[in-house]
Amino acid sequence: MGRYVATRLLLALPTLLLILGVVFAVVHAVPPVPSVEIDSNVDLRSVTRQFRREFGLDLPVFVNTRPWTDVDDVLALLDANDEDAMLELRRFAVVPLLALSEPGQERSIEAWTWLGRCVPEDVDPREPETDRARKRERNSAWAIVTSRSAAERVGAAREFVAARLDHYAPQGLDTVRVMFGETQFATYLGRVLRLDFGVSVHDRKPVFDTLVGRLKYSIGISFGAILLAYVFAIPLGVLSALWRGTRKDAVLSAALFSLYSLPSFFVATILLRVFTVGEPFSWFPPGGFHSARGFDAMTPWERVLDVAQHLALPIVCLAYPSLAYLSRYVRSSMLDALGSDWVRTARAKGLSQRAVVVGHALRNALLPLVTLVGNVLPAVFGGALVIEVVFDIPGVGSGLYQAIVQRDPNLILCGTLLLSVLTLAGYLVSDVLYSFVDPRIRFGERSPRVGTERVR
Amino acid sequence: MNAALLEVEGLTITLAGAAGAVVDDVSFRIDRAETVAVVGESGCGKSLTALALLRLLEPPLAIRSGAIRFDGIDVARASERELQRIRGRRIAMVFQEPMTALNPVLTVGEQIVEVLELHAGLRGAAARARAAELLREVEISDPERQLDEYPHRFSGGMRQRVLIAMALAGEPDLLIADEPTTALDVTVQAQVLDLLRELRRTRGMALLLITHDLGLVAEMAKRVLVMYAGRVVEETTVLDLFERPQHPYTRALLAARPALAKPGARLPTIPGVVPQVAHYPPGCRFHPRCAEAFARCSQAVPGFVAHGATRVACFAREESR
Amino acid sequence: MTRSRDPLVSLGRAIVVLVALALAAPLLALDVPFYASIPTGVATTGVGAVPEGVSLPWFEALVDVRRFASAVDRSANVALLLSIVFVPLLVRFRRSPRAIVFGACAWLLAGVAGAFVCECSRPSHDWVGKVAAARAAGQDVRAVFPPLAFAPTTIDAGHGREPPSARHPLGTDSIGRDVLVRVLYGARTSIATGLLATSIAVVVGVLLGAIAGARRGLADAVILRLIEVTACFPGFLLVMTWVALAERTSLYAVMTILGLTGWPTIARLVRAEFLRQADLEYRVAATALGAPWWRVVVVHLLPNACSPVLVAAAFSVSGAILAESGLAFLNLGDPTLASWGELLRQGRETGMLHLILAPGFLIFVTVTVMNRLASVLRDRFDPRRCEDVR
Ligand SMILES: Nc1ncnc2c1ncn2[C@@H]1O[C@H](COP(=O)(O)OP(=O)(O)OP(=O)(O)O)[C@@H](O)[C@H]1O
Ligand SMILES: [Mg+2]
């Protein structure tokens, strides 16, 4: 069993990596920009440069081809006078610029000026202090060099660079390291492995803390919804199985089927309209997790009531699709059980109808239901996004929605990762539970998975 | 003549949507401590008849008419309550398919103890001890440990023995055994049969034995019902069955026994196959395959005629009398 | 109307009605007359002037990129024109399911191709305003408009946020566009999303599933991993992110991502079906006769995998429709297209019931019809083969 779980966990890693990679690509397909008030008289250019540097956006996303920068590339940038692009080349611009600075070259003065700017730019504010000190030293050496005659200073610069050629023009394996290592994705992965998910581009707060802070609200409504779904789904499913073929069963089945096809954002909108704004009813507050004012002054009991009142509608909206799905599942597995040979055996023993239904059929039909938690959990968490937005609940879902609308890459990535981990954990829990409840399943064999895509 | 333990009269089972009766006008009786065998080709309605005796048929199958009297109780009209008092305690059944007849998520012990609690009034350790004893009686080794196993760990033969043990747990007056020994090897089979004979002797348990194995019939039964396509075609004693088979179908069945065939010779077979319910022919249902059939056979259903202790439903035997 | 006992027939009818409404939207609602006869005068001068003389502006408007900015709309328009050819054909061959499927596909493709071949860009004529003005001026103007003389983008100034009235049978939205008109055109958006996303999922799924099931070995292992990974993909989140980040929200991106995350179910079904059939005799026989593996796949295996794929596809359509309206509901829809979800969003913001009920009901009906179709089909086919889909 431990081995099985370990294998599954190991297999989850490449899955997560791939998900992260794709979402990373999508998030960085359009580079995020700093949020600046439109009429504020800041220099947008320098703010942007600062911002890109701060969030590491000046690195290539997946593949770094800068070690192959040659004189022509640099010339093209000089022609275009693209300051940002040149500075972002950093140390890889040095060797071509040096070649262009040789006395006698057509644009040597211009190239030399650029060289002077590119090398100090090589100091990365995110690097450790010792590295910085080392680089400061290098830069002061450079400054001395700049004070001599053109031929001398280029010669000195050439020596300087030649002494550190592996840094300015990496060769062999180093190229590969730079190619894949000095990228945004690699940097990000490195940080994620250290459980550092970065900060939001808007409030500069660690996104992980933000999301974890929101998690309690999401867990609150999600678990409420799952509980509600199970509590109602089981009796409904069992009853409609026992009523099989009657009009009652037909009505119940049709109702559950419609419920299953009813989009939850529609239901949420209607409930909000009908029950919160006083036309015609004003039974529930229109949103939030608890009352904005006066909550702190309440007694614990009043607080519970207050939260319950706020959460009733969102939980119902979140629960009913799972309820419909689960009860249909209960019905069909109950029918399977009731038609089985061993239920006939139980009848032949002289057990009462009740004992047969409860002790044999229900027991068999419900055990796999436990495992469906693994399927319902990710679905509910996914569905919570829309519901949280509609009901204005400060959970993970609405946080993620805001992040997406505001283009906050770290928050989006962390949120996606969180949801994916939850999904995978849900599957794993479901498979492990399955082997617990069904003595026939042994680890290593795949359990019959009831697809998940369709629970909304 | 004392009252029979079980008396079945004109039992007719229908399948919703099909015209003819699946089991048609079946009558027989079983006395206390008597063993009656039912033989016939696959699909002739043996299992359905057995299920009907416990009222275990489920839609689309249903009893249309007929009386089932068990020890003074009219089973065919009994309420669910009364049935629960009969099932397992008075009449127990060993089902044909051992692979699916046990609940996969309950241990074997739990399933046997259930019967003991219900019908023998045993609880806790006593029930468990008795369950182990029952398993030992059906030749399951290390019964104490096996009680806590789930059915999927058991082989087909072991499951069949568990089913037998479960049926015997309620100490029934009548045991309906639907091919109880098909999955057992010869030695275990002999021991199980010994056990059944023993119970018949000590407790007066009657046995309705459904089987394809004519050897088993010869060994266990006193009287035999031969069924074909949902009807009893001949009711006879074991001796007469082998010595003086009357119905052409019975004769064909006996001739097809592998034991009789000469080594190297082709087994004699009955030409044709048992028709499906929807295609039962009119008249005597065997006539399309019968060598002795004549015009009347396809027009009317033959009634029973007596030949000594034997009753046979065949026009050919009527004539010869 | 007599109620048919076969649910497939009534479901088929419901689908035909939905598709017909979506296609016929410009027939019912457009601010351009089918036929116009305009004398020189008031109407032919000023801003939004209309051409004088007898003309059939409606037909031209159908492929006008200014009136119908989205290719989805223009394709549907061309398909509407082509219905003169295809509807009689389909009715003629209605007994043969194969002909219906091929005919519908051809119709669809012809519509899309037509929209790209003939597109035009006309100056914006204000037909409604100019005709009214000319009539008021007592000129002899003749113009036959569709029953609702509004385009989905027409803003009826001074009539914003109105409940249903004679002028606007389902009221207007928050900036004064006719809700009924937008609901009609919204059906196109929904159906197009469902169709395209599902087509992508089916093509990718069948292809990968077939390769995995027919080739086994390494290909199977790799594809199986891919299926598992993709099945865990947070598809809706990905679509949201993409849509929010893209410079201009486009429905095609939505369809593509939904399709590319939706194929694993189908691939799994096809693969399972292939494995199930692996040992069947006709396949062995065909292989023994020297048929190449892909021929065995196309001729023998794929036709058998059709039914579970059909079930999964029906579910996929309703899933894509839900996703599209969900996105629009979250204000992440394609602004050039009318969408049910977008109306519902306005309903949520304004609290006006006609803005909530009309689009919500249509989403519900469409999704129910597709889900019901899927489950009826599943019950009709061998249910065990469709276990994976619900
Ligand atoms: N649930 C059912 N639905 C339809 N037909 C049934 C059903 N159960 C049994 N039958 C039909 O009833 C007939 C008799 O079945 P039955 O199980 O009694 O045969 P049997 O004599 O026990 O055969 P075997 O020796 O193979 O066990 C068969 O033709 C079978 O096809
Ligand atoms: Mg049988």
PDB file of C-alpha atoms in Angstrom, chain A residues 53 58 64-70 73-74 77 82-94 96-97 118 121-122 182:
ATOM      1  CA  ARG A  53      13.551  43.098 -13.399  1.00  0.00           C
ATOM      2  CA  ASP A  58      13.600  40.154 -18.339  1.00  0.00           C
ATOM      3  CA  ASN A  64      17.424  31.142 -23.389  1.00  0.00           C
ATOM      4  CA  THR A  65      19.101  31.688 -26.744  1.00  0.00           C
ATOM      5  CA  ARG A  66      21.061  34.735 -25.649  1.00  0.00           C
ATOM      6  CA  PRO A  67      24.419  32.940 -25.493  1.00  0.00           C
ATOM      7  CA  TRP A  68      24.196  32.864 -29.282  1.00  0.00           C
ATOM      8  CA  THR A  69      23.847  36.626 -29.585  1.00  0.00           C
ATOM      9  CA  ASP A  70      26.255  37.812 -32.296  1.00  0.00           C
ATOM     10  CA  ASP A  73      21.951  40.875 -33.519  1.00  0.00           C
ATOM     11  CA  VAL A  74      23.529  43.661 -31.513  1.00  0.00           C
ATOM     12  CA  LEU A  77      19.368  46.464 -31.725  1.00  0.00           C
ATOM     13  CA  ASP A  82      16.018  49.335 -28.480  1.00  0.00           C
ATOM     14  CA  GLU A  83      17.403  50.177 -25.091  1.00  0.00           C
ATOM     15  CA  ASP A  84      15.282  47.707 -23.134  1.00  0.00           C
ATOM     16  CA  ALA A  85      16.109  44.756 -25.319  1.00  0.00           C
ATOM     17  CA  MET A  86      19.808  45.591 -25.204  1.00  0.00           C
ATOM     18  CA  LEU A  87      19.859  45.884 -21.440  1.00  0.00           C
ATOM     19  CA  GLU A  88      17.951  42.641 -21.066  1.00  0.00           C
ATOM     20  CA  LEU A  89      20.617  40.836 -23.046  1.00  0.00           C
ATOM     21  CA  ARG A  90      22.835  41.625 -20.069  1.00  0.00           C
ATOM     22  CA  ARG A  91      26.192  39.926 -20.082  1.00  0.00           C
ATOM     23  CA  PHE A  92      25.593  38.219 -23.403  1.00  0.00           C
ATOM     24  CA  ALA A  93      25.755  41.619 -25.124  1.00  0.00           C
ATOM     25  CA  VAL A  94      29.288  42.190 -23.811  1.00  0.00           C
ATOM     26  CA  PRO A  96      29.594  41.354 -29.405  1.00  0.00           C
ATOM     27  CA  LEU A  97      29.676  44.933 -28.107  1.00  0.00           C
ATOM     28  CA  CYS A 118      25.393  46.745 -20.008  1.00  0.00           C
ATOM     29  CA  GLU A 121      23.322  46.134 -15.470  1.00  0.00           C
ATOM     30  CA  ASP A 122      24.696  42.686 -14.953  1.00  0.00           C
ATOM     31  CA  GLU A 182      18.527  31.025 -16.968  1.00  0.00           C
TER      32      GLU A 182
END
